[in-house]
Tab-separated table of C-alpha atoms and ligand atoms in Angstrom:
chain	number	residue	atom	x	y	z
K	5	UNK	CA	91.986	49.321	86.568
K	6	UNK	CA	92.622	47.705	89.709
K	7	UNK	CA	92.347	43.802	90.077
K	8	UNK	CA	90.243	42.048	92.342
K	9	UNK	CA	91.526	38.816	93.776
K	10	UNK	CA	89.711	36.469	96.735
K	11	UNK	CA	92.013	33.476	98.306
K	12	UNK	CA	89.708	31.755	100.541
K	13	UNK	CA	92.503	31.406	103.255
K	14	UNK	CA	95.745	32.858	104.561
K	15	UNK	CA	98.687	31.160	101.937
K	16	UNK	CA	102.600	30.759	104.189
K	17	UNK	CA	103.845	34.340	104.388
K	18	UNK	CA	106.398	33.968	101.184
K	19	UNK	CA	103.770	33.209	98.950
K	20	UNK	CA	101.602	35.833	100.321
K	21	UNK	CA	104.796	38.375	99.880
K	22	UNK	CA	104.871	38.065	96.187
K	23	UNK	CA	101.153	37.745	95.667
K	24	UNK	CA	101.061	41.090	97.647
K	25	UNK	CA	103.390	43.029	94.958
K	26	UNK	CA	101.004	41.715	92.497
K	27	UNK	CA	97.733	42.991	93.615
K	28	UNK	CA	95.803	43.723	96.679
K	29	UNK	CA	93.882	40.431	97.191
K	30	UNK	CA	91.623	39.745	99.790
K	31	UNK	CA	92.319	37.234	102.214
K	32	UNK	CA	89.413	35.073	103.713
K	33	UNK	CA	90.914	35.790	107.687
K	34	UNK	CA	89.636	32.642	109.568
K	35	UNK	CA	91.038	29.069	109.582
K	36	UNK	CA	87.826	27.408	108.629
K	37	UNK	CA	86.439	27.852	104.728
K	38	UNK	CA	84.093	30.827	103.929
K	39	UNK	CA	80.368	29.926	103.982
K	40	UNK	CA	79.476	29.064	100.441
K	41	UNK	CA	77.057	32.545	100.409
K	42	UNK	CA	80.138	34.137	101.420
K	43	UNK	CA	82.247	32.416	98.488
K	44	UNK	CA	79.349	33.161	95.702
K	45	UNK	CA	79.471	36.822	97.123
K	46	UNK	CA	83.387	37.096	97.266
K	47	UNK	CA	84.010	36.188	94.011
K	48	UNK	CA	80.891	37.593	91.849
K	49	UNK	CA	83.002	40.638	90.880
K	50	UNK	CA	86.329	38.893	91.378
K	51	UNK	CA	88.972	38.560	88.102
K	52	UNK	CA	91.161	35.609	89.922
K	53	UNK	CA	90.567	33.144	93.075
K	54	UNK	CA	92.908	30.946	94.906
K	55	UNK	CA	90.878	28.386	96.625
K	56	UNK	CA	91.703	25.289	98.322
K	57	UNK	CA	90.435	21.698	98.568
K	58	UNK	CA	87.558	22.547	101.152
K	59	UNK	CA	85.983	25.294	98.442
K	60	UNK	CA	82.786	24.369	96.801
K	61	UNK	CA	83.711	26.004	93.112
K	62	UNK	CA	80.755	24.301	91.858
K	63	UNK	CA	78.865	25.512	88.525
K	64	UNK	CA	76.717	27.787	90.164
K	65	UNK	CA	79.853	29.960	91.557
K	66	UNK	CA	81.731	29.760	88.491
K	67	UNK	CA	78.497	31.093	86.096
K	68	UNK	CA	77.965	34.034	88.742
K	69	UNK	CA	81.473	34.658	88.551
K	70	UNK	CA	81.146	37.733	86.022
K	71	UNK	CA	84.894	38.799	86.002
K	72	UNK	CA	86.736	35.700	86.827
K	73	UNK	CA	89.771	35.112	84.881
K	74	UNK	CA	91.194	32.412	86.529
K	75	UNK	CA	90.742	29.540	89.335
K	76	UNK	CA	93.962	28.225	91.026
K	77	UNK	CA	93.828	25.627	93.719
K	78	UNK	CA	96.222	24.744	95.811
K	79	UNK	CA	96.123	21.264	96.275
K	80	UNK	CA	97.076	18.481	93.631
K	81	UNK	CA	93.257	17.055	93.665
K	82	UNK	CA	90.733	19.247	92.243
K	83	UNK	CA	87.206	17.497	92.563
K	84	UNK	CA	85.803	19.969	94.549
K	85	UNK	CA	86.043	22.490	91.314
K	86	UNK	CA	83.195	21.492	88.854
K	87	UNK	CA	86.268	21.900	85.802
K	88	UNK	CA	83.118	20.991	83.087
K	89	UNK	CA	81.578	24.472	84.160
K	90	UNK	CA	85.430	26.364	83.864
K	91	UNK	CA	85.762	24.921	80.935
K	92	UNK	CA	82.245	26.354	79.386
K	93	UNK	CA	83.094	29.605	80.317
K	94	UNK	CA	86.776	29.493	79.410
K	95	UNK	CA	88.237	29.743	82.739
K	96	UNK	CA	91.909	28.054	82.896
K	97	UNK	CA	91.827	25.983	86.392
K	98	UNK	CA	95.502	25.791	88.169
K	99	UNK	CA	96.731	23.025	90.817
K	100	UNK	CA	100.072	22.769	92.262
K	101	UNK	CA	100.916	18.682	91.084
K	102	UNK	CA	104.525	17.228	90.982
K	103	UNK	CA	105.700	19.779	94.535
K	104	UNK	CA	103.596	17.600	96.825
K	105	UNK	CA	104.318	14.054	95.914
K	106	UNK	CA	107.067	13.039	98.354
K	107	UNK	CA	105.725	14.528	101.381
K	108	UNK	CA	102.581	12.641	100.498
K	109	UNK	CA	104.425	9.656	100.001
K	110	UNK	CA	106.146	9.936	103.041
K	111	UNK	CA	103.372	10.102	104.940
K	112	UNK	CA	101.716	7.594	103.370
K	113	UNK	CA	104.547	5.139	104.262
K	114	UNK	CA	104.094	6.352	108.009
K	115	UNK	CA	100.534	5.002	107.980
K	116	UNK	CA	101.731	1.864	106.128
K	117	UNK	CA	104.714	1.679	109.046
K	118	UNK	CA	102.429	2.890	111.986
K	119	UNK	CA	99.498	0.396	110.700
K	120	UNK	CA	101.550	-2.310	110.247
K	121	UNK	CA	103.265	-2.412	113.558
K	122	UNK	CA	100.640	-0.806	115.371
K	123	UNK	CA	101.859	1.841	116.646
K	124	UNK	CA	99.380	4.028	118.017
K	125	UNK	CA	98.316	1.156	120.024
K	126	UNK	CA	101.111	0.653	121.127
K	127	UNK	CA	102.104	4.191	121.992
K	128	UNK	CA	98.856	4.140	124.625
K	129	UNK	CA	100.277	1.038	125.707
K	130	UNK	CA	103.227	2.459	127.043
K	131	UNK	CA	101.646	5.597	128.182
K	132	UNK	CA	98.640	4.122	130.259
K	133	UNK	CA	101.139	2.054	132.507
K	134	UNK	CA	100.216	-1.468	130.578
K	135	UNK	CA	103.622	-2.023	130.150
K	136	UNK	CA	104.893	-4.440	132.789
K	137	UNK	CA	107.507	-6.794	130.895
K	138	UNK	CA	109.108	-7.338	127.488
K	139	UNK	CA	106.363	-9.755	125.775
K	140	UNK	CA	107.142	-12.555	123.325
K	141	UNK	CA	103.323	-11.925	121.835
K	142	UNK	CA	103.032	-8.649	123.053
K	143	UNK	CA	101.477	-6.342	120.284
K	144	UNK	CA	102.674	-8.575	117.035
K	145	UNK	CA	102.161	-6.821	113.735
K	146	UNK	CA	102.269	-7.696	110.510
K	147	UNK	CA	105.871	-7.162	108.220
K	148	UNK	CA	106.310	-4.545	106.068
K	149	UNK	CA	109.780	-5.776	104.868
K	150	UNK	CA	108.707	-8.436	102.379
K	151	UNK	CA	105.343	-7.874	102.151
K	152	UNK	CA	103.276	-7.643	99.216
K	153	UNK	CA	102.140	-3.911	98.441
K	154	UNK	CA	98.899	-3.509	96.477
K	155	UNK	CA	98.798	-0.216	95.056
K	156	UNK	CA	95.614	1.694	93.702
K	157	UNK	CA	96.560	4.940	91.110
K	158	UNK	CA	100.325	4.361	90.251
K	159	UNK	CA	100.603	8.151	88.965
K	160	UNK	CA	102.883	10.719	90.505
K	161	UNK	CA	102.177	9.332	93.980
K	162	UNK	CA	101.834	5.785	93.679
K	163	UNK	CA	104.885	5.813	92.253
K	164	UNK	CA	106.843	7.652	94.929
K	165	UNK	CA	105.505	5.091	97.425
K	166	UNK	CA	106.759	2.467	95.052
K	167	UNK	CA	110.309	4.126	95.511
K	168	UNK	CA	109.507	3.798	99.032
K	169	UNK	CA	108.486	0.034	98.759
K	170	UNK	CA	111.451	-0.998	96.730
K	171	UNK	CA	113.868	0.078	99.918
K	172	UNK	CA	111.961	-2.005	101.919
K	173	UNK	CA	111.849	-4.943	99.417
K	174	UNK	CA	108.172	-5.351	98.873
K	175	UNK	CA	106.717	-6.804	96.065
K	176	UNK	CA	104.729	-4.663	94.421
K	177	UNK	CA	101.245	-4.963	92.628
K	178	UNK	CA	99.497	-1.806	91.294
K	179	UNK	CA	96.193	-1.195	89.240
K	180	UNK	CA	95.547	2.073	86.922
K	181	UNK	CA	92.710	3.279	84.687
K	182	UNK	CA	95.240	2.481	81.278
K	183	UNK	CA	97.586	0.061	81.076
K	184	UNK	CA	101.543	0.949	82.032
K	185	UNK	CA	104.235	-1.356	80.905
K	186	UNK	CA	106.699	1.156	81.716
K	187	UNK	CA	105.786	1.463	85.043
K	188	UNK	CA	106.327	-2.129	85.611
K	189	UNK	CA	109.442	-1.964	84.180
K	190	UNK	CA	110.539	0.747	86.317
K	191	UNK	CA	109.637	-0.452	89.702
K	192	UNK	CA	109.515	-4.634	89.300
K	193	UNK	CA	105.942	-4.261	89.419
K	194	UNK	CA	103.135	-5.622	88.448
K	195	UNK	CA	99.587	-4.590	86.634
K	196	UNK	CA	97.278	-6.920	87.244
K	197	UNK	CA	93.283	-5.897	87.934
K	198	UNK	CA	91.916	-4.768	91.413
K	199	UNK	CA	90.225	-8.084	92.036
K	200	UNK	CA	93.813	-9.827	92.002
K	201	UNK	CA	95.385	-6.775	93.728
K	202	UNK	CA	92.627	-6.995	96.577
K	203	UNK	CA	93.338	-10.632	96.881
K	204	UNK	CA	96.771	-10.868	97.035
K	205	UNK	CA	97.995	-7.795	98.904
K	206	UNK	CA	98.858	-7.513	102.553
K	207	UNK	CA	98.907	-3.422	102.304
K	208	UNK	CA	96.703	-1.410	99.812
K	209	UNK	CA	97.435	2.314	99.515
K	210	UNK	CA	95.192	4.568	97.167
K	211	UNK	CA	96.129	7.029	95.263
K	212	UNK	CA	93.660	7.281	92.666
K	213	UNK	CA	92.076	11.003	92.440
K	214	UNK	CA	88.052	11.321	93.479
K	215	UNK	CA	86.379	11.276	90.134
K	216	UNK	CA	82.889	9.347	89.287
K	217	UNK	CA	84.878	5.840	88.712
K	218	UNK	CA	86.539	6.313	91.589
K	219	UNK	CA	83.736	7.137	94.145
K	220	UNK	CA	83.182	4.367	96.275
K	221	UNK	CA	85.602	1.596	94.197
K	222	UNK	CA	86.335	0.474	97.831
K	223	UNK	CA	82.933	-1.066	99.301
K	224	UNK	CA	81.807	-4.441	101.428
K	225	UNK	CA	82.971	-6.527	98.255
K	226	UNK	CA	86.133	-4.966	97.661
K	227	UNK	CA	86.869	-5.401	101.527
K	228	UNK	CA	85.463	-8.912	101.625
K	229	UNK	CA	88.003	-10.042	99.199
K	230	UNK	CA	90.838	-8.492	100.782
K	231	UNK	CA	92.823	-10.830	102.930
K	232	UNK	CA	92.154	-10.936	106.708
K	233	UNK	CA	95.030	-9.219	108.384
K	234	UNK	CA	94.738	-6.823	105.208
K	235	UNK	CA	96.277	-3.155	106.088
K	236	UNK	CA	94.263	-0.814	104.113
K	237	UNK	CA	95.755	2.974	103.537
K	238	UNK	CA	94.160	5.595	102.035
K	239	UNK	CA	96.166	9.645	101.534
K	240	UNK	CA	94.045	10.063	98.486
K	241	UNK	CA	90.322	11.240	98.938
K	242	UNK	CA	87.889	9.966	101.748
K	243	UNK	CA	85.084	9.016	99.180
K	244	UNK	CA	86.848	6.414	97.665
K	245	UNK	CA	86.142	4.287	100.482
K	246	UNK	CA	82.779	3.421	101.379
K	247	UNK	CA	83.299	4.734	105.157
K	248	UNK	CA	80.069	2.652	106.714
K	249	UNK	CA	81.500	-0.901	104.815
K	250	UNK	CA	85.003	-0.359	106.807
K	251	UNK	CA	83.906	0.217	110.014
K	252	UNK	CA	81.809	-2.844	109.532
K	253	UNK	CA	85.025	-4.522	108.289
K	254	UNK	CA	87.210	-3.400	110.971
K	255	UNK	CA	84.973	-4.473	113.432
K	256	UNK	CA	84.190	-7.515	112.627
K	257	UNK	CA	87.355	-8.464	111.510
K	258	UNK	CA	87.229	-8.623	107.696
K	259	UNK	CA	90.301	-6.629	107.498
K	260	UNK	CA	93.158	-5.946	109.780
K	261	UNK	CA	93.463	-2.570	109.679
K	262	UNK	CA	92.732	0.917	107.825
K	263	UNK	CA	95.098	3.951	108.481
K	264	UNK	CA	93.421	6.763	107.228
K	265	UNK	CA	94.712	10.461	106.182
K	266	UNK	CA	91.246	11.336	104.265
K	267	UNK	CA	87.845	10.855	105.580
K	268	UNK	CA	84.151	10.773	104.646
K	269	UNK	CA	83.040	13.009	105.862
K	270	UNK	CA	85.783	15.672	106.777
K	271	UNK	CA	86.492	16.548	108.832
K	272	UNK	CA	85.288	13.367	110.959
K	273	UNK	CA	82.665	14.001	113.650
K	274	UNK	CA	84.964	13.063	116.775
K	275	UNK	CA	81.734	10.443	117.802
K	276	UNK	CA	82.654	8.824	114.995
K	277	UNK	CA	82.416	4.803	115.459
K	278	UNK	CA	86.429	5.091	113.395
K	279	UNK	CA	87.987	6.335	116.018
K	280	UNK	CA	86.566	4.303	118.773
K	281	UNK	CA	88.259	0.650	117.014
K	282	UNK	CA	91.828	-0.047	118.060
K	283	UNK	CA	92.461	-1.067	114.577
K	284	UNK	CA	92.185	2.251	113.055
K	285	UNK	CA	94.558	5.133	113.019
K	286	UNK	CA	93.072	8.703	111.433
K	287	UNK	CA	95.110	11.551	110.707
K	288	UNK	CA	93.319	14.806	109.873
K	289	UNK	CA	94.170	14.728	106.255
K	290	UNK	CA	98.077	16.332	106.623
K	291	UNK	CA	99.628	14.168	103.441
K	292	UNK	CA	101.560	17.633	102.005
K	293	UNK	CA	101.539	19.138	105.306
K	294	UNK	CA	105.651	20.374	105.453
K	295	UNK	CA	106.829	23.292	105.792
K	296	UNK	CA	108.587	23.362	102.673
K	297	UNK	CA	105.670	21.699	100.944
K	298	UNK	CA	102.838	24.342	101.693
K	299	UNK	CA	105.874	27.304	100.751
K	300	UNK	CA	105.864	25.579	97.310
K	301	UNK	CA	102.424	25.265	96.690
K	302	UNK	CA	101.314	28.116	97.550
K	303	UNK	CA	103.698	29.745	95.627
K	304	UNK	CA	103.031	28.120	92.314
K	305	UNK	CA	99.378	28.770	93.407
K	306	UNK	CA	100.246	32.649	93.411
K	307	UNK	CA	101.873	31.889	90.020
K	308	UNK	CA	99.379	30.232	88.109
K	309	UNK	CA	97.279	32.934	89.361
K	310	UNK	CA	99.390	36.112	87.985
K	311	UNK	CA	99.392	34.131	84.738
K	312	UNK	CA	95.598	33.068	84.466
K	313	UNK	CA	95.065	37.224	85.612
K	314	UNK	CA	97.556	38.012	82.339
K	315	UNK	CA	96.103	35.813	80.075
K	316	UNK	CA	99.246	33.795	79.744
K	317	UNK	CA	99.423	30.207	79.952
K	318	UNK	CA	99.459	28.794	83.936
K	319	UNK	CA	102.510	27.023	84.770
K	320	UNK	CA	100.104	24.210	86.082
K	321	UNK	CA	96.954	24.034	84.628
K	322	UNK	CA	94.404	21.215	84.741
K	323	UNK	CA	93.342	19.494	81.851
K	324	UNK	CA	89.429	18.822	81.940
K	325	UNK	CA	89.891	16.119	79.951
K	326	UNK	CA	92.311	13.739	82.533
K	327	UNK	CA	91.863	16.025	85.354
K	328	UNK	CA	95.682	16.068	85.657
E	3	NAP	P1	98.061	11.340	89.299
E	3	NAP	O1	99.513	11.471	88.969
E	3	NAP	O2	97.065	11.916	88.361
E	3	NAP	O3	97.773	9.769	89.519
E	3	NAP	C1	96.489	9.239	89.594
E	3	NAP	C2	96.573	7.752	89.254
E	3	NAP	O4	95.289	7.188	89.463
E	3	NAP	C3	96.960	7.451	87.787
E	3	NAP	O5	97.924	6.439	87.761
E	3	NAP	C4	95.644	6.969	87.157
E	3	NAP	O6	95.827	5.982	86.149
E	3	NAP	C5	94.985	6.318	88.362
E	3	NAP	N1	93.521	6.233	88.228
E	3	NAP	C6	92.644	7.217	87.934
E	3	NAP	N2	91.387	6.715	87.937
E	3	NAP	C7	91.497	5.394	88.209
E	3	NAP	C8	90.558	4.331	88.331
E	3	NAP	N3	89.238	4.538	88.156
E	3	NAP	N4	91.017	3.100	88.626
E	3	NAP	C9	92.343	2.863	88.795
E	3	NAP	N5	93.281	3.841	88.704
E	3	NAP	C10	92.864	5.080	88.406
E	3	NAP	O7	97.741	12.001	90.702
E	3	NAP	P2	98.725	12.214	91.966
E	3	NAP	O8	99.461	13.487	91.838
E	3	NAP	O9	99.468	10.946	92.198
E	3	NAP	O10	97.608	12.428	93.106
E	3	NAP	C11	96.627	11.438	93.356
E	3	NAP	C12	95.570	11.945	94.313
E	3	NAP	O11	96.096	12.002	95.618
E	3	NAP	C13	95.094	13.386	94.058
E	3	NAP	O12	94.099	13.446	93.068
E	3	NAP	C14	94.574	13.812	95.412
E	3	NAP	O13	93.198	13.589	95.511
E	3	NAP	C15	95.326	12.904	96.384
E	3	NAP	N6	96.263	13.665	97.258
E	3	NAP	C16	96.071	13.625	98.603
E	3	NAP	C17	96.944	14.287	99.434
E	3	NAP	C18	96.767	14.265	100.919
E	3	NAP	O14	97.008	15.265	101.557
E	3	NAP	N7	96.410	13.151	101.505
E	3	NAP	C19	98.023	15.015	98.906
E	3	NAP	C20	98.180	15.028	97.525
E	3	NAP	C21	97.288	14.353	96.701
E	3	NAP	P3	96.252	6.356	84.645
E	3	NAP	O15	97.682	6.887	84.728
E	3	NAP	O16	96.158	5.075	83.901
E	3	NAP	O17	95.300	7.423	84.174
């Protein structure tokens, strides 16, 4: 009996090779997400699906789902995949953690870099003929070197951004759902709660995943407390901010400034107010985005697939109960 498989985009063409001598999947051909109907349709008879971040795999997918054997993402986060509903039905959900964490982290010390010395500003600067002489208060910054990092989920990423941080000398504050001695031990920093991180950081990166605690934890009172030439960083999820409070903040001066690889909405409307305020720089959500990166995960994706579709364990599978 043949196998059916749906992947809800084109994977990088290595990953696609082996999936290939697998099975004959179906590829989703476009470069924008199928239309949920589309989705429910593709997969009611389908025994695996690789989906990505921009999937709705809520519960009403997965109970239609007749056949399916197996869900694999690939993407690290999985809170667009209701993993409750998987569970219930005994459908092992695969991610592609671990492959992904320094190119996130790299990035996310770009925005830190780029925010911090404003750099996009700059860049137009330069470009629109502004620049007439060297200037003793010509675009200041803030320092990175030195400077007191704050950050928010010190798992797999938050930790390689702590690597980052120690190059650069930064002291380093971090907050996390348990507490993690060993973590301080390993990078000279320090737990303390998100009311003294807020307060006393100059940069705040999150790294927390989207989950119910984490919806929102950034809101007016969280940015009121935050210091006032605050750098604010966020290559986790967009909803973890509340988008409406930090365009208030930016503007009126609460903050310094939010550099932004994840938005709410997403992707952002280009009329958004964001991208109108000089002190806000949004990428379109490109934290794994390497070449090497997107070979990997889509690779394990395949694999965690061929295993969920033998009934063997996934290399990476999600655990409901930590989401990890
Ligand atoms: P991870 O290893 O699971 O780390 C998550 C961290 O968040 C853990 O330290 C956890 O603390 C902490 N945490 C969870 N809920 C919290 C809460 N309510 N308050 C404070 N801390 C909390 O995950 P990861 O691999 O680093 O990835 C993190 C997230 O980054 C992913 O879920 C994904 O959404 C996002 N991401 C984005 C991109 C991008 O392209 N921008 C790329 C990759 C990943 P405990 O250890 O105490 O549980």
């Amino acid at each position: 009996m043949s196998l059916s498989v749906f992947v809800t985009r084109h994977l990088t063409p290595i990953a696609e090779e082996k999936l290939n001598s697998f099975c004959t999947p179906e590829y989703w051909p476009e470069d924008t997400p199928p239309p949920y109907e589309i989705l429910l349709e593709k997969t009611r008879h389908a025994d695996g699906l690789i989906c990505l971040l921009t999937d709705a795999i809520d519960a009403r997918l997965i109970n239609q789902a007749e056949n399916l054997k197996v869900i694999s993402q690939v993407a690290v986060g999985v809170d667009n995949i209701d993993l409750q509903a998987a569970e219930a039905r005994g459908i092992p959900v695969g991610h592609t953690p671990d492959l992904l964490t320094d190119a996130t982290a790299d990035l996310t010390f770009a925005l830190i870099l780029a925010a911090a010395r404003r750099l996009g500003e700059a860049i137009d600067y330069a470009r629109s003929g502004h620049w007439q002489t060297w200037g003793l208060t010509t675009l200041l910054g803030e320092s990175v070197h030195g400077a007191t990092l704050g950050i928010i989920g010190m798992g797999r990423i938050g930790q390689a951004v702590a690597r980052r941080a120690q190059g650069f000398e930064m002291r380093i504050l971090f907050t996390d759902l348990s507490a993690h001695p060993e973590r301080e031990g390993e990078f000279g920093a320090t737990q303390v709660t998100l009311e003294t991180l807020l307060k006393e950081s100059d940069i705040i990166s999150l790294h927390v995943p989207l989950t119910p605690s984490t919806a929102g934890m950034i809101g007016a009172d969280q940015l009121k407390s935050m210091k006032p030439h605050a750098v604010l960083v966020n290559a986790a999820r967009g909803p973890v901010i509340d988008t409406d409070a930090l365009v208030l903040a930016l503007e009126t001066g609460q903050i310094g400034y939010a550099a932004l690889d994840v938005t709410d909405p997403e992707p952002l409307p280009p009329t958004h107010p964001l991208y109108k305020l000089p002190n806000a720089l949004i990428l379109p959500h490109i934290g794994s985005a390497t070449r090497s990166t997107r070979d990997q995960m889509s690779l394990l994706a395949v694999d965690n697939l061929i295993a969920g579709l033998q009934g063997k364990p996934l290399p990476r599978a999600v655990a409901r109960s930590t989401g990890r």
